[in-house]
Coordinates of C-alpha atoms in Angstrom, one line a residue:
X1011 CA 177.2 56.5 77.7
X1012 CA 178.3 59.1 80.3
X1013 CA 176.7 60.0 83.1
X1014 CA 173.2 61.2 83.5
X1015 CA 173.0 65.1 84.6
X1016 CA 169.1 65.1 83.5
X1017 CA 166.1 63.2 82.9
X1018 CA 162.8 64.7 81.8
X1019 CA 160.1 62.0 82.5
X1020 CA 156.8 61.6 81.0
X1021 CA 156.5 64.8 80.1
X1022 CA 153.4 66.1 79.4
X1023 CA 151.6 69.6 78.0
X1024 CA 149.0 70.5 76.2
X1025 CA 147.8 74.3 74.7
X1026 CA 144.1 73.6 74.7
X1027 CA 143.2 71.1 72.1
X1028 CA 147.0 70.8 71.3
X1029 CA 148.5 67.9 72.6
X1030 CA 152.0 69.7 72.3
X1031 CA 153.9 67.3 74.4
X1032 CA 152.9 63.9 75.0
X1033 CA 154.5 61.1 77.5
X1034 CA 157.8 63.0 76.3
X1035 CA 161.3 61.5 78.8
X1036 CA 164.9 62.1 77.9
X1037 CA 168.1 61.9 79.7
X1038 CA 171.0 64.5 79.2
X1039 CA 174.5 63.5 80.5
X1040 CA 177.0 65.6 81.8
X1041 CA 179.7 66.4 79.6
X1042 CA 177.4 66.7 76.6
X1043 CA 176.1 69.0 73.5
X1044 CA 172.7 67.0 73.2
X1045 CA 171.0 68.9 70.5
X1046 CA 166.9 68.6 69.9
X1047 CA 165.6 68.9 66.2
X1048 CA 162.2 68.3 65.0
X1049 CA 159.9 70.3 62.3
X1050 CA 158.2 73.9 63.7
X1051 CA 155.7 72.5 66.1
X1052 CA 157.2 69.5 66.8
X1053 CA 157.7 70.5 70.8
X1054 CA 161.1 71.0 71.3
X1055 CA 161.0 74.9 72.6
X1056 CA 157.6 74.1 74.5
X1057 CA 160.0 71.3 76.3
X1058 CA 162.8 73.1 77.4
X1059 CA 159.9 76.3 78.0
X1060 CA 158.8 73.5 80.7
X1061 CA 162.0 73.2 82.0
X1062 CA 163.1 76.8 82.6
X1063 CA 159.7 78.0 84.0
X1064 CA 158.6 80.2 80.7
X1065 CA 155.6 77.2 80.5
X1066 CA 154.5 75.0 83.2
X1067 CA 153.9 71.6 82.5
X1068 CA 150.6 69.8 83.0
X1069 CA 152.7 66.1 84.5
X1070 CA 155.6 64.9 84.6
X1071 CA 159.3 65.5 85.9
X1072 CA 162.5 66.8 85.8
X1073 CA 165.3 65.5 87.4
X1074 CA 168.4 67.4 87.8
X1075 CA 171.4 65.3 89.5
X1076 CA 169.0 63.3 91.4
X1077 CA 166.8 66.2 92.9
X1078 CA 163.3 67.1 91.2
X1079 CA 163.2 70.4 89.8
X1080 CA 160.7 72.5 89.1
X1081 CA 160.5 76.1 88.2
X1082 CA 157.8 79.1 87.9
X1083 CA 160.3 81.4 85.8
X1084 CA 163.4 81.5 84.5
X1085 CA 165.0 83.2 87.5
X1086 CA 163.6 80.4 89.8
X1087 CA 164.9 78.2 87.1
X1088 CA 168.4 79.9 87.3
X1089 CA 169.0 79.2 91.1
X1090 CA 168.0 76.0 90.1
X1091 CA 171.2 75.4 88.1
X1092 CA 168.9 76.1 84.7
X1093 CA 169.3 78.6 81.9
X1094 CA 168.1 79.7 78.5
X1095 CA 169.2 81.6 75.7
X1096 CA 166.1 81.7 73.5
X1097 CA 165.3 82.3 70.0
X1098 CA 163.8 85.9 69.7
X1099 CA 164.8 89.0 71.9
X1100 CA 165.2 88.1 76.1
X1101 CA 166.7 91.1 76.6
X1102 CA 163.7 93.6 78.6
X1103 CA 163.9 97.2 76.6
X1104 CA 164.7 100.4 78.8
X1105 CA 167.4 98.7 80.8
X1106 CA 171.2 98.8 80.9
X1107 CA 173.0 96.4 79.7
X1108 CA 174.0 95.6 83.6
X1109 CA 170.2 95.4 84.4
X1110 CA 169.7 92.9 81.6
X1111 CA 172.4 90.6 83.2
X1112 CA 171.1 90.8 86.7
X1113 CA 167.6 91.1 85.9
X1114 CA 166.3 88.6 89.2
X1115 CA 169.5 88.3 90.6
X1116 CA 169.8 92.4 92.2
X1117 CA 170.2 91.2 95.8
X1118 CA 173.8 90.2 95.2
X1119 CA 174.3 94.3 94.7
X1120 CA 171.7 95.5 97.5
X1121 CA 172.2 96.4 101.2
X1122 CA 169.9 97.8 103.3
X1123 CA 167.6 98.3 100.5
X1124 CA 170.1 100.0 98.4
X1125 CA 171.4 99.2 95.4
X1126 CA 175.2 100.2 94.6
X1127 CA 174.3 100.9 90.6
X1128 CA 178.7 101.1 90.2
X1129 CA 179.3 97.8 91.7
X1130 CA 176.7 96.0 89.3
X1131 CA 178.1 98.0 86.5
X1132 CA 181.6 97.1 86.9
X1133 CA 180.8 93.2 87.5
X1134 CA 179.0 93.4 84.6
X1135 CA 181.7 95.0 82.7
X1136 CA 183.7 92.1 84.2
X1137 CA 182.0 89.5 82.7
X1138 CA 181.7 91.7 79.1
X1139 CA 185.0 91.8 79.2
X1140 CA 185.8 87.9 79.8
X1141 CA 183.6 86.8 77.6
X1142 CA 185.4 89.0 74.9
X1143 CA 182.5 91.5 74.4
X1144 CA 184.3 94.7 75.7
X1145 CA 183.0 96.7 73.0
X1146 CA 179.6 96.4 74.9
X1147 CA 179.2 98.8 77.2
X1148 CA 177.4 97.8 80.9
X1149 CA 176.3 101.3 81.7
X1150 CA 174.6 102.1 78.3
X1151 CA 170.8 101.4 77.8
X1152 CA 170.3 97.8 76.0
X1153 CA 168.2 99.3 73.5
X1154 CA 171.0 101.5 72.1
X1155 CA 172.2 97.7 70.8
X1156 CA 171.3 96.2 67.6
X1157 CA 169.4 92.9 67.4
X1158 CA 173.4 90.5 67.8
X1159 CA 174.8 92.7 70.3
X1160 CA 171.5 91.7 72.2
X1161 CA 172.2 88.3 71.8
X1162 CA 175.7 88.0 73.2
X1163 CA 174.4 90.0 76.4
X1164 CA 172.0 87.6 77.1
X1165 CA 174.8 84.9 76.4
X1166 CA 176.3 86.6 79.3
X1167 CA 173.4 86.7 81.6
X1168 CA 172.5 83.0 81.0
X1169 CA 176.1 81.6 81.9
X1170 CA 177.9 83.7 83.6
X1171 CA 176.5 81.6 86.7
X1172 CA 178.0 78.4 85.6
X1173 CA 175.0 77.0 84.9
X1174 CA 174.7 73.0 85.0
X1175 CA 171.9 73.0 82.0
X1176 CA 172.0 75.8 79.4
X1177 CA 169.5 75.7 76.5
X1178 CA 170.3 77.3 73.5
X1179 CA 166.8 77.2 71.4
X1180 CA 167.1 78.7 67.9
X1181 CA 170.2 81.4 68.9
X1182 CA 172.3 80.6 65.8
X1183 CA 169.4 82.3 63.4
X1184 CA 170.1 85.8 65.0
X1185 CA 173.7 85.5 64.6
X1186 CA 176.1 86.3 62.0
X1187 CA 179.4 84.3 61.3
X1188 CA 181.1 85.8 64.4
X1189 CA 178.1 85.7 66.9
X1190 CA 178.1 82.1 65.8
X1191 CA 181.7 81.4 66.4
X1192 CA 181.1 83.4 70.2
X1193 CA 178.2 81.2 70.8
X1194 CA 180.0 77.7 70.2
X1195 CA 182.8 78.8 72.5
X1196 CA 180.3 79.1 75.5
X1197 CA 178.7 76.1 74.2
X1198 CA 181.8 74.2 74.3
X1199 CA 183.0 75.6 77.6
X1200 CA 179.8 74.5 79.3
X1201 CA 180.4 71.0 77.8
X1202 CA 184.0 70.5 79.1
X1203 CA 183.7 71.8 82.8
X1204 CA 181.2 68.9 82.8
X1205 CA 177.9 70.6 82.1
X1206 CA 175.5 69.7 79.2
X1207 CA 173.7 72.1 76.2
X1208 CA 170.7 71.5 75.1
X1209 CA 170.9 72.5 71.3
X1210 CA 168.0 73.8 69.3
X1211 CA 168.6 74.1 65.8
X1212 CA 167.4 73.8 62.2
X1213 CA 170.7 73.6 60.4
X1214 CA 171.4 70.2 60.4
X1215 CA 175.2 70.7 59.1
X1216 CA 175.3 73.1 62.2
X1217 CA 173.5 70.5 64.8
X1218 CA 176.0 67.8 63.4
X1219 CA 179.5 69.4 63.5
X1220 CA 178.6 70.9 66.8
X1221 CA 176.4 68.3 69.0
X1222 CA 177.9 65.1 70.4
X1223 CA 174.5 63.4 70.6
X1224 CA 171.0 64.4 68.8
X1225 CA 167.3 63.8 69.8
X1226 CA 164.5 63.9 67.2
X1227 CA 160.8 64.7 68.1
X1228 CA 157.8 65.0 65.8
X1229 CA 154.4 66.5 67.1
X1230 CA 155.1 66.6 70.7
X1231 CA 156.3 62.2 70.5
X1232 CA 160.1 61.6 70.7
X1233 CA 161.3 59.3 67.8
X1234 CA 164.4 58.9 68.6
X1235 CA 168.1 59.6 69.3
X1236 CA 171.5 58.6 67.4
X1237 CA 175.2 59.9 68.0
X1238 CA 177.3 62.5 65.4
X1239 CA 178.8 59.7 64.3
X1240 CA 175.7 58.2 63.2
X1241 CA 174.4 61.1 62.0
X1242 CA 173.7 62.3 58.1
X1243 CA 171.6 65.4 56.8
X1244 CA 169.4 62.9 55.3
X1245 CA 168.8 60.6 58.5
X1246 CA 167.9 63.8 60.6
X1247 CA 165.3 64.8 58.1
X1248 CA 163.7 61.6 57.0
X1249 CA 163.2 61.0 61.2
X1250 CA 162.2 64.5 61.5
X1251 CA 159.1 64.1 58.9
X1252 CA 158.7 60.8 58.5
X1253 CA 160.2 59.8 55.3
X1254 CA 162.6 60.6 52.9
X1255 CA 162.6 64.1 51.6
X1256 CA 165.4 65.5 48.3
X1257 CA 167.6 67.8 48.5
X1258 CA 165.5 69.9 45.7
X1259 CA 165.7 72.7 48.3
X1260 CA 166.9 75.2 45.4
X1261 CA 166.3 76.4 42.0
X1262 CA 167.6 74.2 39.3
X1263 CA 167.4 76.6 36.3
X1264 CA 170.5 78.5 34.9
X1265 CA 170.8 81.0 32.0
X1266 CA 167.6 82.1 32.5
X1267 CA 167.6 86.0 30.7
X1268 CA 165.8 88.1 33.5
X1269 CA 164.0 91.2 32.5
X1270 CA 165.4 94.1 31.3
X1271 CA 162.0 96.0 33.3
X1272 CA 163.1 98.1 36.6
X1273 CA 160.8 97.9 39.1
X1274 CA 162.6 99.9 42.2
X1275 CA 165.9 101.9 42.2
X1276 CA 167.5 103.1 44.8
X1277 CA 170.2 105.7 44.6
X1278 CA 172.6 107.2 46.8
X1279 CA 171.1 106.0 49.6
X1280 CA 172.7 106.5 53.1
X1281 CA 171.6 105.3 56.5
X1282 CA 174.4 107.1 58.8
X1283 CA 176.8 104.5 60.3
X1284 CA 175.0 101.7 58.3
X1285 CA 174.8 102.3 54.8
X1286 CA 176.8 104.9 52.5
X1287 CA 176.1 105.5 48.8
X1288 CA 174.4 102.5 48.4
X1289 CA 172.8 102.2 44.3
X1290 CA 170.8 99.2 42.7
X1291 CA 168.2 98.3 40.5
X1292 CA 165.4 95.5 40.9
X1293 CA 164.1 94.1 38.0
X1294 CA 160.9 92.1 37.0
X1295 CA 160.5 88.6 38.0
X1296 CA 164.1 89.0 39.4
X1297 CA 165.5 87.4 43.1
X1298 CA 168.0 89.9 44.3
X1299 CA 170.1 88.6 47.1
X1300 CA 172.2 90.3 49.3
X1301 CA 174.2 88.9 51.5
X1302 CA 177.4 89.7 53.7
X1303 CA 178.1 89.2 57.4
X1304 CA 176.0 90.8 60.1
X1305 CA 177.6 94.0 60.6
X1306 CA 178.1 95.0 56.9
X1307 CA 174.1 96.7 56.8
X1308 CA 172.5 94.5 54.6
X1309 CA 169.8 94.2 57.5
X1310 CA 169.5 97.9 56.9
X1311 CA 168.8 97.8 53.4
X1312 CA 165.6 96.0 53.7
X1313 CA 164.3 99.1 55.9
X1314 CA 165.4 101.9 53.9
X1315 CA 164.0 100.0 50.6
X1316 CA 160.9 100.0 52.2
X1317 CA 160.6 103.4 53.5
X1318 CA 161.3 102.2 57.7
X1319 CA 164.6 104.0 57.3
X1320 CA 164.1 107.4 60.1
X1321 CA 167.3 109.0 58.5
X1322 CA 167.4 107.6 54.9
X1323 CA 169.2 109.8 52.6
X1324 CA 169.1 109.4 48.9
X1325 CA 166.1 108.1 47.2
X1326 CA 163.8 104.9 46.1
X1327 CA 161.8 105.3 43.6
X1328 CA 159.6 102.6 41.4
X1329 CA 160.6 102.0 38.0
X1330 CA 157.7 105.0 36.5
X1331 CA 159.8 107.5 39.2
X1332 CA 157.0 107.1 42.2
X1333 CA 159.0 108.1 45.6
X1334 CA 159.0 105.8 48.1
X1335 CA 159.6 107.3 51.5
X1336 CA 157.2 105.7 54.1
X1337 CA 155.7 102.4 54.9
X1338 CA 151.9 103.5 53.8
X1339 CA 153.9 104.5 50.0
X1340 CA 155.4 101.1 49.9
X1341 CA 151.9 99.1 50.8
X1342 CA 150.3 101.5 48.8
X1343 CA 152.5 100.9 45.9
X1344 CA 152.7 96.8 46.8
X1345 CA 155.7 96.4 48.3
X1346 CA 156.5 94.1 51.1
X1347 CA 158.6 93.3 53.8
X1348 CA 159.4 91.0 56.1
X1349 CA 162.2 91.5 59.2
X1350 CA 164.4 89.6 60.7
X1351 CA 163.0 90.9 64.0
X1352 CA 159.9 89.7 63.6
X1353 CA 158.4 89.9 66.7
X1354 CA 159.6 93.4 67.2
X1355 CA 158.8 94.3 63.3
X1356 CA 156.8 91.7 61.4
X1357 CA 154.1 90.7 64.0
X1358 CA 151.9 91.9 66.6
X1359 CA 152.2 89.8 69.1
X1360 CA 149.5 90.0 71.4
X1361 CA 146.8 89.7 68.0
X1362 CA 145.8 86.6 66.9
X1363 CA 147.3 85.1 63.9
X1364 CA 144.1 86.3 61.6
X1365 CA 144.4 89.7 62.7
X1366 CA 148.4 89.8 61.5
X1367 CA 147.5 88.2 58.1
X1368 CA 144.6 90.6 57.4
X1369 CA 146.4 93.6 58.4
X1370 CA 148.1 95.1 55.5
X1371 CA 145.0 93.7 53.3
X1372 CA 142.1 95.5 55.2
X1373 CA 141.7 97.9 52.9
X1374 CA 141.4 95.1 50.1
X1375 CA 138.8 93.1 52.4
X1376 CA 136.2 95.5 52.6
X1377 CA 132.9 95.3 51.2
X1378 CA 130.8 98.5 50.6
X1379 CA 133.0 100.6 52.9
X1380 CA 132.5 97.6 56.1
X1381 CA 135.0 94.5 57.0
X1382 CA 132.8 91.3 57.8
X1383 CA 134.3 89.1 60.0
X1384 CA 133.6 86.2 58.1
X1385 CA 135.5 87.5 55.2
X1386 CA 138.4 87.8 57.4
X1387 CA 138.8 84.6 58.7
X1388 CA 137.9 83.0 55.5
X1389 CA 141.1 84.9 54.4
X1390 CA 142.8 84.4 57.2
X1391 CA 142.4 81.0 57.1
X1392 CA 143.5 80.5 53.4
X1393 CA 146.6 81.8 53.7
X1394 CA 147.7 80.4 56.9
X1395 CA 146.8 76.7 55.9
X1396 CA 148.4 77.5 52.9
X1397 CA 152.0 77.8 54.9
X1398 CA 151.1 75.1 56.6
X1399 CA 151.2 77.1 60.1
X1400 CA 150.5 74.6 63.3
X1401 CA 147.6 76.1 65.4
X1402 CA 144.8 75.5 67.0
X1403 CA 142.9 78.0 64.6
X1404 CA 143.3 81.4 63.2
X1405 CA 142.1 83.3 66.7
X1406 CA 145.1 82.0 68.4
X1407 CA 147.4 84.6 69.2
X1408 CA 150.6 84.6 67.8
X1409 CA 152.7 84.6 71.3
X1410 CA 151.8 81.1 71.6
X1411 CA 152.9 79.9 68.8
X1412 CA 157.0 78.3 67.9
X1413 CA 159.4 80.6 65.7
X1414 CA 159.1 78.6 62.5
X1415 CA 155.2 79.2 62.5
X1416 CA 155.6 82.8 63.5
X1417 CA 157.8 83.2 60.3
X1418 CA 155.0 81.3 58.2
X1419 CA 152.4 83.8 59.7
X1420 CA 154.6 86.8 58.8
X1421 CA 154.8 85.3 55.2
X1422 CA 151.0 83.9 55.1
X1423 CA 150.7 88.2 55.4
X1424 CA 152.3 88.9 52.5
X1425 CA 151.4 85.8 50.2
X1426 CA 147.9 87.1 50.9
X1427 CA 148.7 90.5 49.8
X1428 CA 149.7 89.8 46.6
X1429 CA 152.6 91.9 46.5
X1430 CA 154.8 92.7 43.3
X1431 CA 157.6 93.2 44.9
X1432 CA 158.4 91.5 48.5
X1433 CA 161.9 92.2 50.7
X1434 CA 162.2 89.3 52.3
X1435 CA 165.1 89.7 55.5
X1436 CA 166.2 86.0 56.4
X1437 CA 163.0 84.6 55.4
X1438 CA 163.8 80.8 56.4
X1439 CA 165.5 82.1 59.4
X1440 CA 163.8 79.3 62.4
X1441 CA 162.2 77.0 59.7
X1442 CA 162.2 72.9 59.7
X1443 CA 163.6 71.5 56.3
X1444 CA 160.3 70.7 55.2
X1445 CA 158.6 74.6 55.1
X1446 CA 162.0 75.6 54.2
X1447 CA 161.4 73.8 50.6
X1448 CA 158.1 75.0 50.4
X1449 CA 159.1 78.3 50.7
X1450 CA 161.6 77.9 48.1
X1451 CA 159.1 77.0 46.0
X1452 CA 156.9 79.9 46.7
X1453 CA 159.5 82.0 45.7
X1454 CA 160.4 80.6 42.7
X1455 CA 156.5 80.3 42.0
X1456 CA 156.3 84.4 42.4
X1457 CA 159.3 84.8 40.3
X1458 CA 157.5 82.8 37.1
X1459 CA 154.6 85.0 37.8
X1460 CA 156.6 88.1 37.2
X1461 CA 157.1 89.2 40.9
X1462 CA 160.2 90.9 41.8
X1463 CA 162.0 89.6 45.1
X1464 CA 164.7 91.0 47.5
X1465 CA 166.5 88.4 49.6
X1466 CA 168.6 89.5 52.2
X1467 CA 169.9 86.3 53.8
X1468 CA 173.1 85.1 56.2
X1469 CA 172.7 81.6 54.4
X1470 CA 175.1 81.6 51.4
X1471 CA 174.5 78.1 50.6
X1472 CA 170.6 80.0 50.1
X1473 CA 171.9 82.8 48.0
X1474 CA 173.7 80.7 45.8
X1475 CA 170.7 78.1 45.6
X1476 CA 167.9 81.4 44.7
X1477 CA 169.1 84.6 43.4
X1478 CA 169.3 85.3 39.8
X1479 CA 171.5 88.2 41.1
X1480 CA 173.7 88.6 44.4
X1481 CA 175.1 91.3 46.0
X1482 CA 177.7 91.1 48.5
X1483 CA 178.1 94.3 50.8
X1484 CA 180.7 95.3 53.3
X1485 CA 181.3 98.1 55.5
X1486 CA 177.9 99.6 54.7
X1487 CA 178.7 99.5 50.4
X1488 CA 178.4 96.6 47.7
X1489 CA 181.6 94.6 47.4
X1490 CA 180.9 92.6 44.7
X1491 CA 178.1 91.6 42.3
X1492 CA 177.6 88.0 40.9
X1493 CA 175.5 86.5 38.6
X1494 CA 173.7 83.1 39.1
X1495 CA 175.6 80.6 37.4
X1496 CA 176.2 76.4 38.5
X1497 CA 180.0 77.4 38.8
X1498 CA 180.2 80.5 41.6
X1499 CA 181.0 78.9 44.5
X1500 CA 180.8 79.8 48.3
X1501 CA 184.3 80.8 48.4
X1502 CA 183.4 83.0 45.8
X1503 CA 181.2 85.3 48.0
X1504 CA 182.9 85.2 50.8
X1505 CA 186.4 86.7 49.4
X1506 CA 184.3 89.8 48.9
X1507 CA 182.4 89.5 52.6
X1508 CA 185.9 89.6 54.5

């Protein structure tokens, strides 16, 4: 064992009748990648949320090299030796890139009550640079950044302190291959000047090949913790839920003939400096995946199908020629579509969680002209139970609830709209092993029932285990189509990725 750099002790929060955390104490050594897995809800976010200030906890302590810590926000939690990268956007819209990183931290750059805007800017640059991010510019507004680019800035902001604790809670899900590979480099330079990560993740190959030890905690108790060497994918899900679970993730048909029916086409369609020329057809009962790495506008696809495009060129059209060119024509014409950016796209945030199901289904909901608010929640509450979403009840708000049951919400949406045809953008991105299955199974469930799905997914292993159909785009055009067969391989795809 090395030695301790942290201890949480008897930690202990609740969220009104949630007992979130209970009695929870760890210790984190110095020289460490100690990753924390669990199912969505478990309490691994809402711990390390107590330890950088985002939450305050109702007992309990941390202890950080001997010295009890405890912090109101994340900038107290910083000074503090402290930081966070978290899951979804921590980046505040509106501000440079420069702001962003010294967000809290402004006096370093301030004299007299003035504050020398170059010098920030060219530390900030600095740091860009170092880090190997050069093609970020400080100076520029953060919003003129896509969703990764975001991500790496706030890897910046949260280390370039030399912090003695950095959490890293869900990042990997918002990265592509290469934001990944950045991420693990920070990760591992923390670890080996003597500092410790705390790892959040749901990919267990991930949490293995990269974590020296691993904790396990199921509704807000921890269970336990075992070394890498120790570890299996199998051992870290049976002590995540309890008991043994298959590897049945995927589909296990093959040769299926899917049908010769259309249901969307797009054609020629162009998103400038994201997609060019791009043509495909969707058929009935049909999982289309595309796939590539981040930058190749896959992400981008999913908007323009849907009509969020702002400079789509080309067309969409349904399989009987109906246009498709706003949001309203898709609902209208049941389509869906869930983001990656969910809280930015797929949820509103400050609702509660039976106001974001009901929404695109308020027109279906109405009796005689009127919505009746028991016909909402009972709605509401069908759907959400029926992804298995941890809350306290349907009038929670969304903000307080983990990633993984954010995503479940944003699906419990569209599940209860009945959709044809759904475009589904990393739809297990943040999701335990368990839901991750069941939403497998929901998809293949649709699929039998003649309802036509786009997957646009990061996760080969994913888009070899569900699509009838894959397509692999790069550079903004497809780059190679594949049918599903047992013998395509990973390798396979990712010839035509790079």
């Amino acid at each position: 064992m090395g030695e301790i750099l942290l201890r949480a002790e008897n930690i202990d929060k609740h969220f009104g009748i949630t007992h979130a955390l209970d009695n929870v104490s760890f210790t984190f050594n110095k020289g460490e990648i100690h990753a924390l897995i669990g199912e969505n809800g478990s309490g691994k976010s809402t711990l390390t949320s107590c330890l950088t200030g985002i939450y305050q906890k109702d007992s309990g302590k941390f202890i950080l090299e001997g010295k009890e810590i405890t912090a109101t926000n994340q900038v107290e939690a910083n000074h503090q030796g402290v930081a966070i990268i978290v899951q979804e956007i921590g980046t505040l819209s509106g501000l440079t890139v420069a702001e962003n990183i010294f967000l809290g931290n402004e006096d370093q750059f301030t004299k007299c009550g003035i504050k020398n805007t170059a010098a920030m800017n060219k530390k900030a640059q600095e740091y860009l640079d170092s880090y190997g991010f050069n093609y970020i510019d400080a100076t520029k507004v953060i919003d003129d950044y896509n969703f990764e680019d975001r991500k790496l800035v706030e890897i910046v902001k949260s280390t370039y302190f030399n912090p003695k604790v950095l959490v890293v809670d869900e990042t990997t899900t918002a990265l592509g291959q290469k934001g990944r590979e950045e991420l693990f480099k920070v990760m591992h330079k923390v670890r080996d000047t003597g500092n410790c990560v705390i790892f959040i993740s749901h990919d267990l190959e991930e949490v293995i090949e990269q974590s020296d030890n691993i904790s396990v905690l199921r509704d807000g108790v921890k269970i336990g913790s075992i070394t890498k060497e120790e570890a299996t994918p199998d051992r870290l899900k049976a002590l995540m839920v309890g008991r043994e679970i298959g590897d049945s993730y995927y589909r296990t048909d093959y040769g299926e003939k899917v049908s010769d029916e259309v249901v969307l086409s797009a054609k020629n369609v162009t998103v400038k400096g994201q997609i060019e020329n791009l043509n495909l057809d969707l058929h009935k009962g049909e999982i289309l995946g595309i796939g590539g790495l981040s930058e190749c506008g896959m992400h981008e696809v999913g908007k323009a199908l849907f009509g969020a495009s702002y400079f789509r060129q080309g067309s969409v059209t349904l399989g009987d020629g109906t246009p498709i060119n706003s949001i309203p024509d898709a609902i209208k014409h049941s389509i869906a579509y869930a983001s990656k950016d969910r809280d930015n796209e797929s949820l509103v945030i400050n609702d509660t969680i039976g106001d974001n199901i009901c929404l695109p289904s308020l027109e279906d909901l109405k009796t005689h002209g009127f919505l009746r608010a028991k016909t909402m929640n009972e709605f509401a509450n069908k759907f959400a139970k029926q992804m298995s979403t941890k809350m306290t009840g349907v009038d929670q708000f969304v903000s307080a609830l983990s990633g993984g049951n954010k995503q479940k919400v944003v699906l419990a949406r569209w599940v209860g709209k009945d959709s044809d045809l759904i475009i589904l953008d990393s739809p297990t991105r943040g999701i335990d092993v368990k839901v991750k299955a069941d939403i497998y199974a929901m998809m293949d469930d649709m699929r039998k029932r003649g309802k036509s799905i786009i997957m646009i997914s990061e996760e080969i292993m994913e888009l070899l285990g569900m699509a009838d159909r894959i397509l692999i785009m790069k550079d903004g055009k497809i780059n190679g189509e594949f049918l599903r067969s047992p013998d395509l391989k990973d390798t396979d795809l990712i010839d035509n990725m790079i």
